[in-house]
PDB file of C-alpha atoms in Angstrom:
ATOM      1  CA  MET A   1     -10.691   9.145  25.082  1.00 42.00           C
ATOM      2  CA  SER A   2      -8.971   6.745  27.525  1.00 52.00           C
ATOM      3  CA  ALA A   3      -8.032   4.424  24.826  1.00 53.00           C
ATOM      4  CA  GLY A   4      -6.320   7.261  22.697  1.00 54.00           C
ATOM      5  CA  GLU A   5      -2.849   7.787  22.670  1.00 59.00           C
ATOM      6  CA  LEU A   6      -0.726  10.600  21.076  1.00 55.00           C
ATOM      7  CA  GLY A   7       1.899   9.640  18.468  1.00 56.00           C
ATOM      8  CA  TYR A   8       2.471   9.380  14.521  1.00 55.00           C
ATOM      9  CA  SER A   9      -0.690  10.452  12.608  1.00 56.00           C
ATOM     10  CA  ARG A  10      -1.335   9.575   8.910  1.00 58.00           C
ATOM     11  CA  ASP A  11      -3.847  12.538   8.698  1.00 61.00           C
ATOM     12  CA  ASN A  12      -1.107  14.827   9.861  1.00 63.00           C
ATOM     13  CA  GLN A  13      -2.511  15.606  13.112  1.00 64.00           C
ATOM     14  CA  PRO A  14      -0.098  14.419  15.751  1.00 62.00           C
ATOM     15  CA  GLY A  15      -1.950  16.440  18.444  1.00 62.00           C
ATOM     16  CA  LYS A  16      -5.034  14.149  18.010  1.00 66.00           C
ATOM     17  CA  LEU A  17      -5.418  11.140  20.171  1.00 63.00           C
ATOM     18  CA  GLN A  18      -5.002   7.917  18.087  1.00 59.00           C
ATOM     19  CA  ILE A  19      -6.636   4.381  18.365  1.00 56.00           C
ATOM     20  CA  ALA A  20      -6.270   1.465  15.933  1.00 57.00           C
ATOM     21  CA  PHE A  21      -9.077  -0.506  14.736  1.00 53.00           C
ATOM     22  CA  GLY A  22      -8.824  -3.967  13.173  1.00 54.00           C
ATOM     23  CA  ILE A  23     -11.719  -5.662  11.575  1.00 54.00           C
ATOM     24  CA  SER A  24     -12.536  -9.083   9.885  1.00 53.00           C
ATOM     25  CA  VAL A  25     -15.733  -9.497   7.950  1.00 50.00           C
ATOM     26  CA  GLY A  26     -17.335 -12.115   5.894  1.00 52.00           C
ATOM     27  CA  LEU A  27     -18.720 -11.954   2.257  1.00 49.00           C
ATOM     28  CA  ASN A  28     -21.944 -11.216   3.744  1.00 49.00           C
ATOM     29  CA  ASN A  29     -20.307  -7.949   4.867  1.00 46.00           C
ATOM     30  CA  ILE A  30     -21.262  -8.518   8.724  1.00 43.00           C
ATOM     31  CA  PRO A  31     -18.346  -8.059  10.903  1.00 45.00           C
ATOM     32  CA  THR A  32     -17.016 -11.244  12.638  1.00 49.00           C
ATOM     33  CA  MET A  33     -14.324  -9.753  14.681  1.00 48.00           C
ATOM     34  CA  LEU A  34     -13.184  -6.261  15.712  1.00 49.00           C
ATOM     35  CA  THR A  35     -10.045  -5.190  17.775  1.00 48.00           C
ATOM     36  CA  ILE A  36      -9.262  -1.827  19.305  1.00 46.00           C
ATOM     37  CA  GLN A  37      -5.717  -1.052  20.337  1.00 48.00           C
ATOM     38  CA  LYS A  38      -4.433   2.066  22.236  1.00 49.00           C
ATOM     39  CA  GLY A  39      -2.483   4.558  19.960  1.00 46.00           C
ATOM     40  CA  ASN A  40      -1.404   4.318  16.455  1.00 52.00           C
ATOM     41  CA  VAL A  41      -0.172   0.795  16.278  1.00 53.00           C
ATOM     42  CA  GLN A  42       1.876  -0.383  13.457  1.00 58.00           C
ATOM     43  CA  ASP A  43      -0.198  -2.322  10.747  1.00 61.00           C
ATOM     44  CA  LYS A  44       2.401  -5.354  10.857  1.00 64.00           C
ATOM     45  CA  LYS A  45       2.099  -5.443  14.692  1.00 68.00           C
ATOM     46  CA  HIS A  46      -1.621  -5.049  14.844  1.00 66.00           C
ATOM     47  CA  MET A  47      -2.182  -7.804  12.037  1.00 77.00           C
ATOM     48  CA  GLN A  48      -0.288 -10.279  14.565  1.00 75.00           C
ATOM     49  CA  MET A  49      -3.062  -9.767  17.107  1.00 75.00           C
ATOM     50  CA  LEU A  50      -5.772 -10.168  14.350  1.00 79.00           C
ATOM     51  CA  ILE A  51      -4.105 -13.426  13.299  1.00 82.00           C
ATOM     52  CA  ARG A  52      -4.212 -14.616  16.727  1.00 78.00           C
ATOM     53  CA  LEU A  53      -7.971 -14.161  17.257  1.00 78.00           C
ATOM     54  CA  CYS A  54      -8.638 -15.680  13.990  1.00 78.00           C
ATOM     55  CA  SER A  55      -8.000 -19.058  15.519  1.00 76.00           C
ATOM     56  CA  SER A  56     -10.986 -18.559  17.850  1.00 77.00           C
ATOM     57  CA  VAL A  57     -13.565 -17.013  15.311  1.00 78.00           C
ATOM     58  CA  LEU A  58     -12.712 -18.615  11.857  1.00 80.00           C
ATOM     59  CA  PRO A  59     -12.895 -22.296  10.489  1.00 84.00           C
ATOM     60  CA  GLU A  60      -9.830 -23.971   9.130  1.00 86.00           C
ATOM     61  CA  GLY A  61      -9.426 -23.369   5.438  1.00 89.00           C
ATOM     62  CA  SER A  62     -10.591 -19.569   5.726  1.00 87.00           C
ATOM     63  CA  LEU A  63      -9.082 -17.083   3.141  1.00 88.00           C
ATOM     64  CA  LEU A  64      -7.676 -14.060   4.930  1.00 88.00           C
ATOM     65  CA  VAL A  65      -7.297 -11.052   2.627  1.00 88.00           C
ATOM     66  CA  PHE A  66      -5.237  -7.933   3.440  1.00 86.00           C
ATOM     67  CA  ASP A  67      -3.025  -5.245   1.841  1.00 85.00           C
ATOM     68  CA  CYS A  68       0.708  -5.165   1.999  1.00 87.00           C
ATOM     69  CA  GLY A  69       0.730  -3.360   5.357  1.00 82.00           C
ATOM     70  CA  GLY A  70       0.375  -6.819   7.055  1.00 85.00           C
ATOM     71  CA  ASN A  71       2.368  -8.692   4.346  1.00 90.00           C
ATOM     72  CA  THR A  72       5.238 -10.117   6.315  1.00 90.00           C
ATOM     73  CA  GLN A  73       6.881 -13.683   6.214  1.00 92.00           C
ATOM     74  CA  ASP A  74       6.111 -13.987   9.971  1.00 91.00           C
ATOM     75  CA  ASN A  75       2.674 -13.157   9.443  1.00 90.00           C
ATOM     76  CA  LYS A  76       2.017 -15.620   6.547  1.00 93.00           C
ATOM     77  CA  ARG A  77       3.724 -18.414   8.472  1.00 93.00           C
ATOM     78  CA  ARG A  78       1.233 -17.714  11.312  1.00 91.00           C
ATOM     79  CA  ILE A  79      -1.580 -17.928   8.879  1.00 92.00           C
ATOM     80  CA  ARG A  80      -0.416 -21.279   7.547  1.00 94.00           C
ATOM     81  CA  ASP A  81       0.171 -22.716  10.849  1.00 92.00           C
ATOM     82  CA  LEU A  82      -3.534 -22.076  12.009  1.00 90.00           C
ATOM     83  CA  LYS A  83      -4.270 -23.833   8.463  1.00 92.00           C
ATOM     84  CA  PHE A  84      -5.707 -20.738   6.955  1.00 92.00           C
ATOM     85  CA  HIS A  85      -5.093 -19.405   3.653  1.00 93.00           C
ATOM     86  CA  TYR A  86      -4.055 -15.880   2.571  1.00 93.00           C
ATOM     87  CA  LEU A  87      -4.036 -13.353  -0.142  1.00 94.00           C
ATOM     88  CA  THR A  88      -2.132 -10.266  -0.079  1.00 93.00           C
ATOM     89  CA  LEU A  89      -0.469  -7.597  -2.046  1.00 95.00           C
ATOM     90  CA  LYS A  90       3.126  -7.606  -2.188  1.00 96.00           C
ATOM     91  CA  ALA A  91       4.988  -4.285  -1.200  1.00 94.00           C
ATOM     92  CA  LYS A  92       5.990  -2.378  -4.251  1.00 94.00           C
ATOM     93  CA  LYS A  93       9.726  -1.945  -3.923  1.00 94.00           C
ATOM     94  CA  LYS A  94      11.937  -1.530  -6.988  1.00 95.00           C
ATOM     95  CA  GLY A  95      14.411  -4.493  -6.975  1.00 95.00           C
ATOM     96  CA  PRO A  96      11.606  -7.257  -6.079  1.00 96.00           C
ATOM     97  CA  TYR A  97       8.966  -5.979  -8.556  1.00 97.00           C
ATOM     98  CA  ARG A  98      11.550  -5.719 -11.199  1.00 97.00           C
ATOM     99  CA  ASN A  99      12.285  -9.410 -10.866  1.00 97.00           C
ATOM    100  CA  GLU A 100       8.437 -10.128 -11.153  1.00 98.00           C
ATOM    101  CA  ILE A 101       8.225  -7.682 -14.102  1.00 98.00           C
ATOM    102  CA  THR A 102      10.824  -9.775 -15.899  1.00 97.00           C
ATOM    103  CA  ILE A 103       9.031 -12.839 -15.299  1.00 97.00           C
ATOM    104  CA  TYR A 104       5.753 -11.458 -16.495  1.00 97.00           C
ATOM    105  CA  HIS A 105       7.433 -10.481 -19.888  1.00 96.00           C
ATOM    106  CA  ALA A 106       9.153 -13.744 -20.178  1.00 96.00           C
ATOM    107  CA  ARG A 107       6.011 -15.677 -19.915  1.00 95.00           C
ATOM    108  CA  LYS A 108       3.911 -13.959 -22.481  1.00 89.00           C
ATOM    109  CA  GLU A 109       2.653 -17.178 -23.673  1.00 92.00           C
ATOM    110  CA  SER A 110       0.905 -17.915 -20.343  1.00 93.00           C
ATOM    111  CA  GLN A 111      -0.730 -14.366 -19.923  1.00 95.00           C
ATOM    112  CA  VAL A 112      -4.371 -14.219 -19.530  1.00 97.00           C
ATOM    113  CA  SER A 113      -6.654 -11.034 -19.928  1.00 97.00           C
ATOM    114  CA  PHE A 114     -10.104 -10.150 -18.573  1.00 97.00           C
ATOM    115  CA  VAL A 115     -12.107  -7.103 -17.830  1.00 96.00           C
ATOM    116  CA  SER A 116     -12.806  -6.049 -14.363  1.00 94.00           C
ATOM    117  CA  GLY A 117     -14.389  -2.765 -13.420  1.00 89.00           C
ATOM    118  CA  ASN A 118     -14.296  -1.536 -16.893  1.00 92.00           C
ATOM    119  CA  ARG A 119     -10.601  -1.970 -16.975  1.00 96.00           C
ATOM    120  CA  VAL A 120      -8.435  -4.590 -18.861  1.00 97.00           C
ATOM    121  CA  TYR A 121      -6.209  -6.754 -16.848  1.00 98.00           C
ATOM    122  CA  SER A 122      -3.436  -9.151 -17.994  1.00 98.00           C
ATOM    123  CA  CYS A 123      -1.867 -11.439 -15.630  1.00 98.00           C
ATOM    124  CA  VAL A 124       0.871 -14.038 -15.267  1.00 98.00           C
ATOM    125  CA  LYS A 125       0.871 -16.511 -12.431  1.00 97.00           C
ATOM    126  CA  TYR A 126       3.573 -19.098 -11.345  1.00 97.00           C
ATOM    127  CA  ARG A 127       4.204 -20.969  -8.183  1.00 96.00           C
ATOM    128  CA  ASP A 128       6.703 -20.279  -5.791  1.00 94.00           C
ATOM    129  CA  GLY A 129       6.934 -23.125  -3.185  1.00 92.00           C
ATOM    130  CA  GLU A 130       3.533 -23.170  -1.613  1.00 93.00           C
ATOM    131  CA  GLU A 131       2.853 -19.705  -2.644  1.00 96.00           C
ATOM    132  CA  VAL A 132       1.081 -18.521  -5.847  1.00 97.00           C
ATOM    133  CA  ARG A 133       2.256 -15.226  -7.436  1.00 98.00           C
ATOM    134  CA  TYR A 134      -0.029 -13.350  -9.444  1.00 98.00           C
ATOM    135  CA  ILE A 135       1.596 -10.641 -11.571  1.00 98.00           C
ATOM    136  CA  PHE A 136      -0.800  -8.167 -12.890  1.00 98.00           C
ATOM    137  CA  PHE A 137      -0.578  -5.446 -15.539  1.00 98.00           C
ATOM    138  CA  CYS A 138      -3.345  -2.758 -16.242  1.00 98.00           C
ATOM    139  CA  ASP A 139      -2.652  -0.014 -18.970  1.00 97.00           C
ATOM    140  CA  ASP A 140      -5.422   2.149 -17.598  1.00 97.00           C
ATOM    141  CA  LEU A 141      -3.781   2.062 -14.320  1.00 97.00           C
ATOM    142  CA  ALA A 142      -0.468   2.714 -15.722  1.00 98.00           C
ATOM    143  CA  CYS A 143      -1.934   6.000 -17.388  1.00 98.00           C
ATOM    144  CA  ASP A 144      -3.547   7.099 -14.176  1.00 98.00           C
ATOM    145  CA  GLN A 145      -0.171   6.849 -12.260  1.00 98.00           C
ATOM    146  CA  LEU A 146       1.820   8.437 -14.863  1.00 97.00           C
ATOM    147  CA  THR A 147      -0.620  11.259 -15.131  1.00 98.00           C
ATOM    148  CA  LYS A 148      -0.240  11.870 -11.259  1.00 97.00           C
ATOM    149  CA  LYS A 149       3.397  11.736 -11.502  1.00 97.00           C
ATOM    150  CA  ALA A 150       3.649  14.239 -14.378  1.00 96.00           C
ATOM    151  CA  ARG A 151       1.414  16.580 -12.309  1.00 97.00           C
ATOM    152  CA  LYS A 152       3.696  16.017  -9.304  1.00 96.00           C
ATOM    153  CA  LEU A 153       6.708  17.020 -11.538  1.00 96.00           C
ATOM    154  CA  GLU A 154       4.784  19.987 -12.795  1.00 95.00           C
ATOM    155  CA  LYS A 155       4.505  21.432  -9.389  1.00 95.00           C
ATOM    156  CA  ASP A 156       7.933  20.780  -8.370  1.00 94.00           C
ATOM    157  CA  LEU A 157       9.132  22.604 -11.645  1.00 93.00           C
ATOM    158  CA  GLU A 158       6.797  25.463 -10.447  1.00 93.00           C
ATOM    159  CA  LYS A 159       8.549  25.742  -7.088  1.00 92.00           C
ATOM    160  CA  GLY A 160      11.818  25.395  -8.764  1.00 91.00           C
ATOM    161  CA  LYS A 161      11.330  28.457 -10.909  1.00 91.00           C
ATOM    162  CA  VAL A 162      10.918  30.470  -7.821  1.00 90.00           C
ATOM    163  CA  LEU A 163      14.154  28.887  -6.295  1.00 90.00           C
ATOM    164  CA  THR A 164      15.853  29.519  -9.711  1.00 91.00           C
ATOM    165  CA  LYS A 165      15.136  33.306  -9.399  1.00 90.00           C
ATOM    166  CA  LYS A 166      16.726  33.377  -5.795  1.00 89.00           C
ATOM    167  CA  VAL A 167      19.896  31.475  -7.039  1.00 89.00           C
ATOM    168  CA  GLU A 168      20.253  34.001 -10.008  1.00 88.00           C
ATOM    169  CA  ARG A 169      19.928  36.895  -7.477  1.00 87.00           C
ATOM    170  CA  GLY A 170      22.329  35.460  -5.057  1.00 87.00           C
ATOM    171  CA  LYS A 171      19.767  35.161  -2.378  1.00 89.00           C
ATOM    172  CA  ASP A 172      19.803  32.499   0.296  1.00 88.00           C
ATOM    173  CA  LEU A 173      17.425  29.774   0.030  1.00 88.00           C
ATOM    174  CA  GLY A 174      16.916  28.970   3.687  1.00 88.00           C
ATOM    175  CA  GLN A 175      18.372  29.434   7.193  1.00 90.00           C
ATOM    176  CA  TYR A 176      18.748  26.651   9.754  1.00 90.00           C
ATOM    177  CA  ILE A 177      19.835  26.567  13.206  1.00 92.00           C
ATOM    178  CA  ALA A 178      22.543  24.490  14.690  1.00 91.00           C
ATOM    179  CA  PRO A 179      24.236  24.276  17.881  1.00 93.00           C
ATOM    180  CA  GLU A 180      27.296  26.244  16.576  1.00 90.00           C
ATOM    181  CA  GLY A 181      25.132  28.730  14.870  1.00 92.00           C
ATOM    182  CA  TRP A 182      23.234  29.214  11.533  1.00 92.00           C
ATOM    183  CA  ILE A 183      23.354  27.154   8.616  1.00 91.00           C
ATOM    184  CA  ILE A 184      22.877  29.296   5.329  1.00 90.00           C
ATOM    185  CA  ALA A 185      21.633  27.506   2.369  1.00 89.00           C
ATOM    186  CA  ARG A 186      22.950  28.653  -1.046  1.00 86.00           C
ATOM    187  CA  GLY A 187      22.108  27.120  -4.438  1.00 86.00           C
ATOM    188  CA  HIS A 188      23.874  26.499  -7.725  1.00 86.00           C
ATOM    189  CA  LEU A 189      22.111  25.830 -10.980  1.00 86.00           C
ATOM    190  CA  GLN A 190      23.268  23.113 -12.871  1.00 86.00           C
ATOM    191  CA  LYS A 191      21.984  23.183 -16.425  1.00 86.00           C
ATOM    192  CA  ILE A 192      21.128  20.045 -18.489  1.00 86.00           C
ATOM    193  CA  ILE A 193      20.426  19.456 -22.198  1.00 88.00           C
ATOM    194  CA  GLY A 194      17.111  18.132 -23.061  1.00 86.00           C
ATOM    195  CA  ASP A 195      14.046  17.762 -20.977  1.00 86.00           C
ATOM    196  CA  ILE A 196      14.050  17.005 -17.246  1.00 88.00           C
ATOM    197  CA  PRO A 197      13.384  13.297 -16.925  1.00 92.00           C
ATOM    198  CA  ASN A 198      10.667  12.504 -14.323  1.00 95.00           C
ATOM    199  CA  PRO A 199      12.235  11.189 -11.116  1.00 94.00           C
ATOM    200  CA  TYR A 200       8.969   9.685  -9.848  1.00 96.00           C
ATOM    201  CA  VAL A 201       8.577   7.604 -12.874  1.00 96.00           C
ATOM    202  CA  THR A 202       9.906   4.025 -11.984  1.00 96.00           C
ATOM    203  CA  GLY A 203       8.931   1.849 -14.679  1.00 95.00           C
ATOM    204  CA  LEU A 204       6.552  -0.232 -12.292  1.00 97.00           C
ATOM    205  CA  GLU A 205       3.470   1.911 -13.247  1.00 98.00           C
ATOM    206  CA  GLY A 206       0.634  -0.442 -14.114  1.00 97.00           C
ATOM    207  CA  PHE A 207       1.930  -3.559 -12.116  1.00 98.00           C
ATOM    208  CA  PHE A 208       1.122  -5.078  -8.848  1.00 98.00           C
ATOM    209  CA  VAL A 209       1.557  -8.527  -7.481  1.00 98.00           C
ATOM    210  CA  LEU A 210      -0.804 -10.564  -5.330  1.00 98.00           C
ATOM    211  CA  GLU A 211       0.553 -13.390  -3.235  1.00 97.00           C
ATOM    212  CA  SER A 212      -1.633 -16.343  -2.100  1.00 96.00           C
ATOM    213  CA  THR A 213      -1.781 -19.846  -1.069  1.00 96.00           C
ATOM    214  CA  ILE A 214      -4.718 -20.319  -3.295  1.00 95.00           C
ATOM    215  CA  ASP A 215      -4.367 -21.292  -6.963  1.00 96.00           C
ATOM    216  CA  ASP A 216      -7.352 -20.031  -8.827  1.00 95.00           C
ATOM    217  CA  ASP A 217      -8.099 -17.941 -11.958  1.00 96.00           C
ATOM    218  CA  PRO A 218      -6.498 -14.484 -11.793  1.00 97.00           C
ATOM    219  CA  GLU A 219     -10.037 -12.707 -12.274  1.00 96.00           C
ATOM    220  CA  ASN A 220     -11.319 -14.419  -9.132  1.00 95.00           C
ATOM    221  CA  ILE A 221      -8.233 -13.691  -7.083  1.00 96.00           C
ATOM    222  CA  LEU A 222      -8.500 -10.161  -8.210  1.00 96.00           C
ATOM    223  CA  ASN A 223     -11.873  -9.763  -7.435  1.00 93.00           C
ATOM    224  CA  ALA A 224     -11.392 -11.570  -4.059  1.00 91.00           C
ATOM    225  CA  TYR A 225      -8.675  -8.890  -3.208  1.00 92.00           C
ATOM    226  CA  LYS A 226     -10.947  -5.896  -4.380  1.00 90.00           C
ATOM    227  CA  ASN A 227     -13.698  -6.998  -1.871  1.00 83.00           C
ATOM    228  CA  ARG A 228     -11.449  -6.439   1.169  1.00 78.00           C
ATOM    229  CA  ASP A 229     -12.669  -2.723   0.635  1.00 68.00           C
ATOM    230  CA  ARG A 230     -15.762  -3.644   2.086  1.00 67.00           C
ATOM    231  CA  ALA A 231     -13.845  -3.839   5.776  1.00 60.00           C
ATOM    232  CA  GLU A 232     -12.155  -0.573   5.139  1.00 62.00           C
ATOM    233  CA  LYS A 233     -15.300   1.138   4.311  1.00 67.00           C
ATOM    234  CA  PHE A 234     -17.010  -0.178   7.375  1.00 62.00           C
ATOM    235  CA  ILE A 235     -13.939   1.213   9.424  1.00 59.00           C
ATOM    236  CA  ARG A 236     -14.030   4.445   7.646  1.00 62.00           C
ATOM    237  CA  ASP A 237     -17.660   4.842   8.776  1.00 67.00           C
ATOM    238  CA  LEU A 238     -16.494   4.104  12.457  1.00 59.00           C
ATOM    239  CA  LYS A 239     -13.869   6.651  12.222  1.00 56.00           C
ATOM    240  CA  GLU A 240     -16.292   9.326  11.039  1.00 61.00           C
ATOM    241  CA  GLY A 241     -18.413   8.549  14.008  1.00 57.00           C
ATOM    242  CA  ALA A 242     -15.528   8.504  16.533  1.00 51.00           C
ATOM    243  CA  GLY A 243     -13.492  11.355  15.065  1.00 48.00           C
ATOM    244  CA  SER A 244     -10.093  10.038  16.415  1.00 43.00           C
ATOM    245  CA  GLY A 245      -9.630   6.484  15.200  1.00 44.00           C
ATOM    246  CA  ARG A 246      -7.382   4.952  12.456  1.00 43.00           C
ATOM    247  CA  SER A 247      -8.152   1.698  10.601  1.00 44.00           C
ATOM    248  CA  GLY A 248      -5.527  -1.016  10.983  1.00 46.00           C
ATOM    249  CA  THR A 249      -4.828  -3.507   8.666  1.00 44.00           C
ATOM    250  CA  GLY A 250      -7.452  -6.253   9.146  1.00 53.00           C
ATOM    251  CA  PRO A 251      -8.207  -9.241   7.106  1.00 56.00           C
ATOM    252  CA  ASN A 252     -11.359  -9.660   5.153  1.00 54.00           C
ATOM    253  CA  THR A 253     -12.405 -13.380   5.259  1.00 51.00           C
ATOM    254  CA  ARG A 254     -14.022 -15.981   3.015  1.00 52.00           C
TER     255      ARG A 254
END
């Protein structure tokens, strides 16, 4: 494929030619805009191209819905300069998210709860300048995430058993070539008292934050964000047909 380019591959196939799709769809699920870029373009960069095209396709006041891959201050500023609104996911970084969780717990009196997709969500929203933050928590989601992390720890512990036997027998754990020769990896077992804490548990489980210039009921905001999946499913169908594409972060429009 002439548009393809070798490079980083999310599906762990770097030898496969990559192209990046970006798509904008309306509530009727009919594509209104499609972009294709050569190679595996970074989401944030591809999003800039989509935003430029939005001004030629969408009416003022449209709501662009996209995930955290395209969530940058520059992209959000560009969207506002074009007189559009945005709804996006805040990247899950420990420091910023812990600040949001602190706000969530401090404003319990303003929490609202609702059911969506057979799951109970609670939310606290507050305004930060022209942006409204929606801090969501779902107990079922937290349980799912903790279960996955527990399984991941179990796999690590199984691998650790094999390495422990090598350490106890004085065997090398691995060899790595270097300009001056070989690096021999040897281990030392440092025992601890009590159970091994799960290093993958961060305390952020079950929480996620949506950012928007729209002030609406949390349930409506969450449903609008969930609807972006229709664009991703459309791109997934294209990928299965093309065999070498990758979907970029594209806005779902209202």
